[in-house]
Structure formats: structure tokens, C-alpha cells
Amino acid sequence: MSTPFLPAEVAYLIAWAREDHQGLASGPARTLQRQHGVQAAVLGQLFAQLSTITGRSQYELVEGPATESPLTWPWPTQVVFEARLKALLPESTVHYLEEIGALAATEVSSY
């Protein structure tokens, strides 16, 4: 997978995973997730892919320093989010997310 994560995506995904690790169900990243109607399984797969691409364990990513800047949702539209999923995740992962109902089959399955 050669598509890099954007800095805003990295900051968001690490904050999201850190909240999960700390059991913060209503932290800023989780609130943004709910506001955008994205299933946790989707973000979990993106975080796992980030770990794979960077060569750092998920634990290392979560235990690193927190970002100083305010947390924002890094994808300006649903279309951009879906395009990034397609660019960042393997096709098999996208199909798996569709099979478990975390993604609608029409969202990104134009492989």
C-alpha cells in the first residue's frame, strides 16, 4: 500500500485510538465519529493500516505524545472519506467492512 496518510488523518486516528485505549467513550474524537455516522470498525481498520504503514505498533502510536492542535474531522465530505478509504485500505478489508455492515456496499465498493 503506497498511499500515505495525511497529517490530519494521522492526528485524528491516533486521538481516536487513544480514547479507545483510555475508555473515553465521549472524548472529542469519538464525538466527531458519532457526528459523522462512521462505525468504529471502519476507523479501527484505518488505525490498523496506519500502524502497518508506519511500521509502529498500535500501542506505540497510542502511547506517543498527544497532538497540541485542536482535533478536527480530517475528511471534509463523505465523498472524500470514501475515496480515502478506497485509497488506504486493501480491497479485501473494504469488502469485509461491507459484509459486517460497517460500510454500505455502495459507499466504496467500486473495485
PDB file of C-alpha atoms in Angstrom:
ATOM      1  CA  MET A   1       0.000   0.000   0.000  1.00  0.00           C
ATOM      2  CA  SER A   2       1.749   3.145  -1.129  1.00  0.00           C
ATOM      3  CA  THR A   3      -0.826   5.802  -0.330  1.00  0.00           C
ATOM      4  CA  PRO A   4       0.342   7.785   2.696  1.00  0.00           C
ATOM      5  CA  PHE A   5      -1.924   9.021   5.417  1.00  0.00           C
ATOM      6  CA  LEU A   6      -2.338  12.782   5.584  1.00  0.00           C
ATOM      7  CA  PRO A   7      -1.109  14.506   8.779  1.00  0.00           C
ATOM      8  CA  ALA A   8      -4.675  15.395   9.817  1.00  0.00           C
ATOM      9  CA  GLU A   9      -5.731  11.759   9.350  1.00  0.00           C
ATOM     10  CA  VAL A  10      -2.814  10.550  11.478  1.00  0.00           C
ATOM     11  CA  ALA A  11      -3.626  13.031  14.251  1.00  0.00           C
ATOM     12  CA  TYR A  12      -7.313  12.100  14.260  1.00  0.00           C
ATOM     13  CA  LEU A  13      -6.783   8.322  14.130  1.00  0.00           C
ATOM     14  CA  ILE A  14      -4.238   8.383  16.943  1.00  0.00           C
ATOM     15  CA  ALA A  15      -6.535  10.547  19.086  1.00  0.00           C
ATOM     16  CA  TRP A  16      -9.429   8.187  18.313  1.00  0.00           C
ATOM     17  CA  ALA A  17      -7.401   5.105  19.269  1.00  0.00           C
ATOM     18  CA  ARG A  18      -6.041   6.815  22.392  1.00  0.00           C
ATOM     19  CA  GLU A  19      -9.609   7.500  23.552  1.00  0.00           C
ATOM     20  CA  ASP A  20     -10.463   3.852  22.929  1.00  0.00           C
ATOM     21  CA  HIS A  21      -7.392   2.718  24.860  1.00  0.00           C
ATOM     22  CA  GLN A  22      -8.332   5.005  27.770  1.00  0.00           C
ATOM     23  CA  GLY A  23     -12.021   4.034  27.693  1.00  0.00           C
ATOM     24  CA  LEU A  24     -13.170   7.567  26.832  1.00  0.00           C
ATOM     25  CA  ALA A  25     -16.422   6.943  25.026  1.00  0.00           C
ATOM     26  CA  SER A  26     -17.308  10.639  24.871  1.00  0.00           C
ATOM     27  CA  GLY A  27     -13.929  12.182  24.019  1.00  0.00           C
ATOM     28  CA  PRO A  28     -13.551  14.654  21.133  1.00  0.00           C
ATOM     29  CA  ALA A  29     -12.541  12.041  18.543  1.00  0.00           C
ATOM     30  CA  ARG A  30     -15.414   9.729  19.478  1.00  0.00           C
ATOM     31  CA  THR A  31     -17.833  12.649  19.373  1.00  0.00           C
ATOM     32  CA  LEU A  32     -16.667  13.523  15.851  1.00  0.00           C
ATOM     33  CA  GLN A  33     -17.047   9.883  14.839  1.00  0.00           C
ATOM     34  CA  ARG A  34     -20.661   9.822  16.006  1.00  0.00           C
ATOM     35  CA  GLN A  35     -21.420  13.189  14.383  1.00  0.00           C
ATOM     36  CA  HIS A  36     -20.275  11.792  11.037  1.00  0.00           C
ATOM     37  CA  GLY A  37     -22.027   8.450  11.442  1.00  0.00           C
ATOM     38  CA  VAL A  38     -18.900   6.332  10.971  1.00  0.00           C
ATOM     39  CA  GLN A  39     -18.734   2.874  12.530  1.00  0.00           C
ATOM     40  CA  ALA A  40     -15.875   2.174  14.940  1.00  0.00           C
ATOM     41  CA  ALA A  41     -14.861  -0.865  12.869  1.00  0.00           C
ATOM     42  CA  VAL A  42     -14.016   1.408   9.938  1.00  0.00           C
ATOM     43  CA  LEU A  43     -11.795   3.691  11.999  1.00  0.00           C
ATOM     44  CA  GLY A  44     -10.233   0.670  13.679  1.00  0.00           C
ATOM     45  CA  GLN A  45      -9.241  -0.713  10.290  1.00  0.00           C
ATOM     46  CA  LEU A  46      -7.801   2.654   9.263  1.00  0.00           C
ATOM     47  CA  PHE A  47      -5.795   2.775  12.507  1.00  0.00           C
ATOM     48  CA  ALA A  48      -4.517  -0.762  11.950  1.00  0.00           C
ATOM     49  CA  GLN A  49      -3.452   0.211   8.430  1.00  0.00           C
ATOM     50  CA  LEU A  50      -1.683   3.287   9.821  1.00  0.00           C
ATOM     51  CA  SER A  51       0.238   1.008  12.175  1.00  0.00           C
ATOM     52  CA  THR A  52       1.186  -1.283   9.298  1.00  0.00           C
ATOM     53  CA  ILE A  53       2.315   1.535   7.013  1.00  0.00           C
ATOM     54  CA  THR A  54       4.367   3.301   9.685  1.00  0.00           C
ATOM     55  CA  GLY A  55       5.901   0.075  10.987  1.00  0.00           C
ATOM     56  CA  ARG A  56       4.985   1.088  14.542  1.00  0.00           C
ATOM     57  CA  SER A  57       2.812  -0.994  16.822  1.00  0.00           C
ATOM     58  CA  GLN A  58      -0.646   0.265  17.641  1.00  0.00           C
ATOM     59  CA  TYR A  59       0.461   0.550  21.252  1.00  0.00           C
ATOM     60  CA  GLU A  60       3.432   2.732  20.291  1.00  0.00           C
ATOM     61  CA  LEU A  61       1.174   5.026  18.279  1.00  0.00           C
ATOM     62  CA  VAL A  62      -1.298   5.428  21.145  1.00  0.00           C
ATOM     63  CA  GLU A  63       1.371   5.935  23.796  1.00  0.00           C
ATOM     64  CA  GLY A  64       3.160   8.673  21.834  1.00  0.00           C
ATOM     65  CA  PRO A  65       2.712  12.367  22.566  1.00  0.00           C
ATOM     66  CA  ALA A  66      -0.753  13.835  22.054  1.00  0.00           C
ATOM     67  CA  THR A  67      -1.231  16.483  19.423  1.00  0.00           C
ATOM     68  CA  GLU A  68      -1.341  20.076  20.643  1.00  0.00           C
ATOM     69  CA  SER A  69      -3.676  21.368  17.934  1.00  0.00           C
ATOM     70  CA  PRO A  70      -7.470  21.159  18.219  1.00  0.00           C
ATOM     71  CA  LEU A  71      -8.872  17.899  16.907  1.00  0.00           C
ATOM     72  CA  THR A  72     -10.868  18.115  13.690  1.00  0.00           C
ATOM     73  CA  TRP A  73     -12.540  15.601  11.396  1.00  0.00           C
ATOM     74  CA  PRO A  74      -9.967  15.241   8.597  1.00  0.00           C
ATOM     75  CA  TRP A  75     -12.374  14.387   5.790  1.00  0.00           C
ATOM     76  CA  PRO A  76     -14.376  17.417   4.574  1.00  0.00           C
ATOM     77  CA  THR A  77     -17.130  15.387   2.902  1.00  0.00           C
ATOM     78  CA  GLN A  78     -18.442  11.834   2.870  1.00  0.00           C
ATOM     79  CA  VAL A  79     -17.211  11.508  -0.723  1.00  0.00           C
ATOM     80  CA  VAL A  80     -13.665  12.422   0.344  1.00  0.00           C
ATOM     81  CA  PHE A  81     -13.874   9.981   3.277  1.00  0.00           C
ATOM     82  CA  GLU A  82     -14.974   7.167   0.977  1.00  0.00           C
ATOM     83  CA  ALA A  83     -12.228   7.959  -1.542  1.00  0.00           C
ATOM     84  CA  ARG A  84      -9.621   7.873   1.219  1.00  0.00           C
ATOM     85  CA  LEU A  85     -10.941   4.514   2.460  1.00  0.00           C
ATOM     86  CA  LYS A  86     -10.556   3.126  -1.033  1.00  0.00           C
ATOM     87  CA  ALA A  87      -7.037   4.570  -1.336  1.00  0.00           C
ATOM     88  CA  LEU A  88      -5.819   3.485   2.105  1.00  0.00           C
ATOM     89  CA  LEU A  89      -7.424   0.119   2.788  1.00  0.00           C
ATOM     90  CA  PRO A  90      -6.929  -3.128   0.891  1.00  0.00           C
ATOM     91  CA  GLU A  91      -9.901  -4.169  -1.215  1.00  0.00           C
ATOM     92  CA  SER A  92     -10.438  -7.237   0.974  1.00  0.00           C
ATOM     93  CA  THR A  93     -10.754  -5.034   4.073  1.00  0.00           C
ATOM     94  CA  VAL A  94     -13.340  -2.809   2.404  1.00  0.00           C
ATOM     95  CA  HIS A  95     -15.355  -5.885   1.416  1.00  0.00           C
ATOM     96  CA  TYR A  96     -15.097  -7.241   4.966  1.00  0.00           C
ATOM     97  CA  LEU A  97     -16.406  -3.948   6.374  1.00  0.00           C
ATOM     98  CA  GLU A  98     -19.305  -4.143   3.932  1.00  0.00           C
ATOM     99  CA  GLU A  99     -20.049  -7.736   4.909  1.00  0.00           C
ATOM    100  CA  ILE A 100     -20.284  -6.903   8.613  1.00  0.00           C
ATOM    101  CA  GLY A 101     -22.461  -3.864   7.883  1.00  0.00           C
ATOM    102  CA  ALA A 102     -19.923  -1.229   8.922  1.00  0.00           C
ATOM    103  CA  LEU A 103     -19.982   0.246   5.400  1.00  0.00           C
ATOM    104  CA  ALA A 104     -22.834   0.350   2.953  1.00  0.00           C
ATOM    105  CA  ALA A 105     -21.947  -1.788  -0.050  1.00  0.00           C
ATOM    106  CA  THR A 106     -22.428   1.162  -2.379  1.00  0.00           C
ATOM    107  CA  GLU A 107     -20.152   3.527  -0.445  1.00  0.00           C
ATOM    108  CA  VAL A 108     -16.733   2.423  -1.677  1.00  0.00           C
ATOM    109  CA  SER A 109     -17.145  -0.913  -3.423  1.00  0.00           C
ATOM    110  CA  SER A 110     -16.389   0.209  -6.951  1.00  0.00           C
ATOM    111  CA  TYR A 111     -13.334  -2.035  -7.186  1.00  0.00           C
TER     112      TYR A 111
END
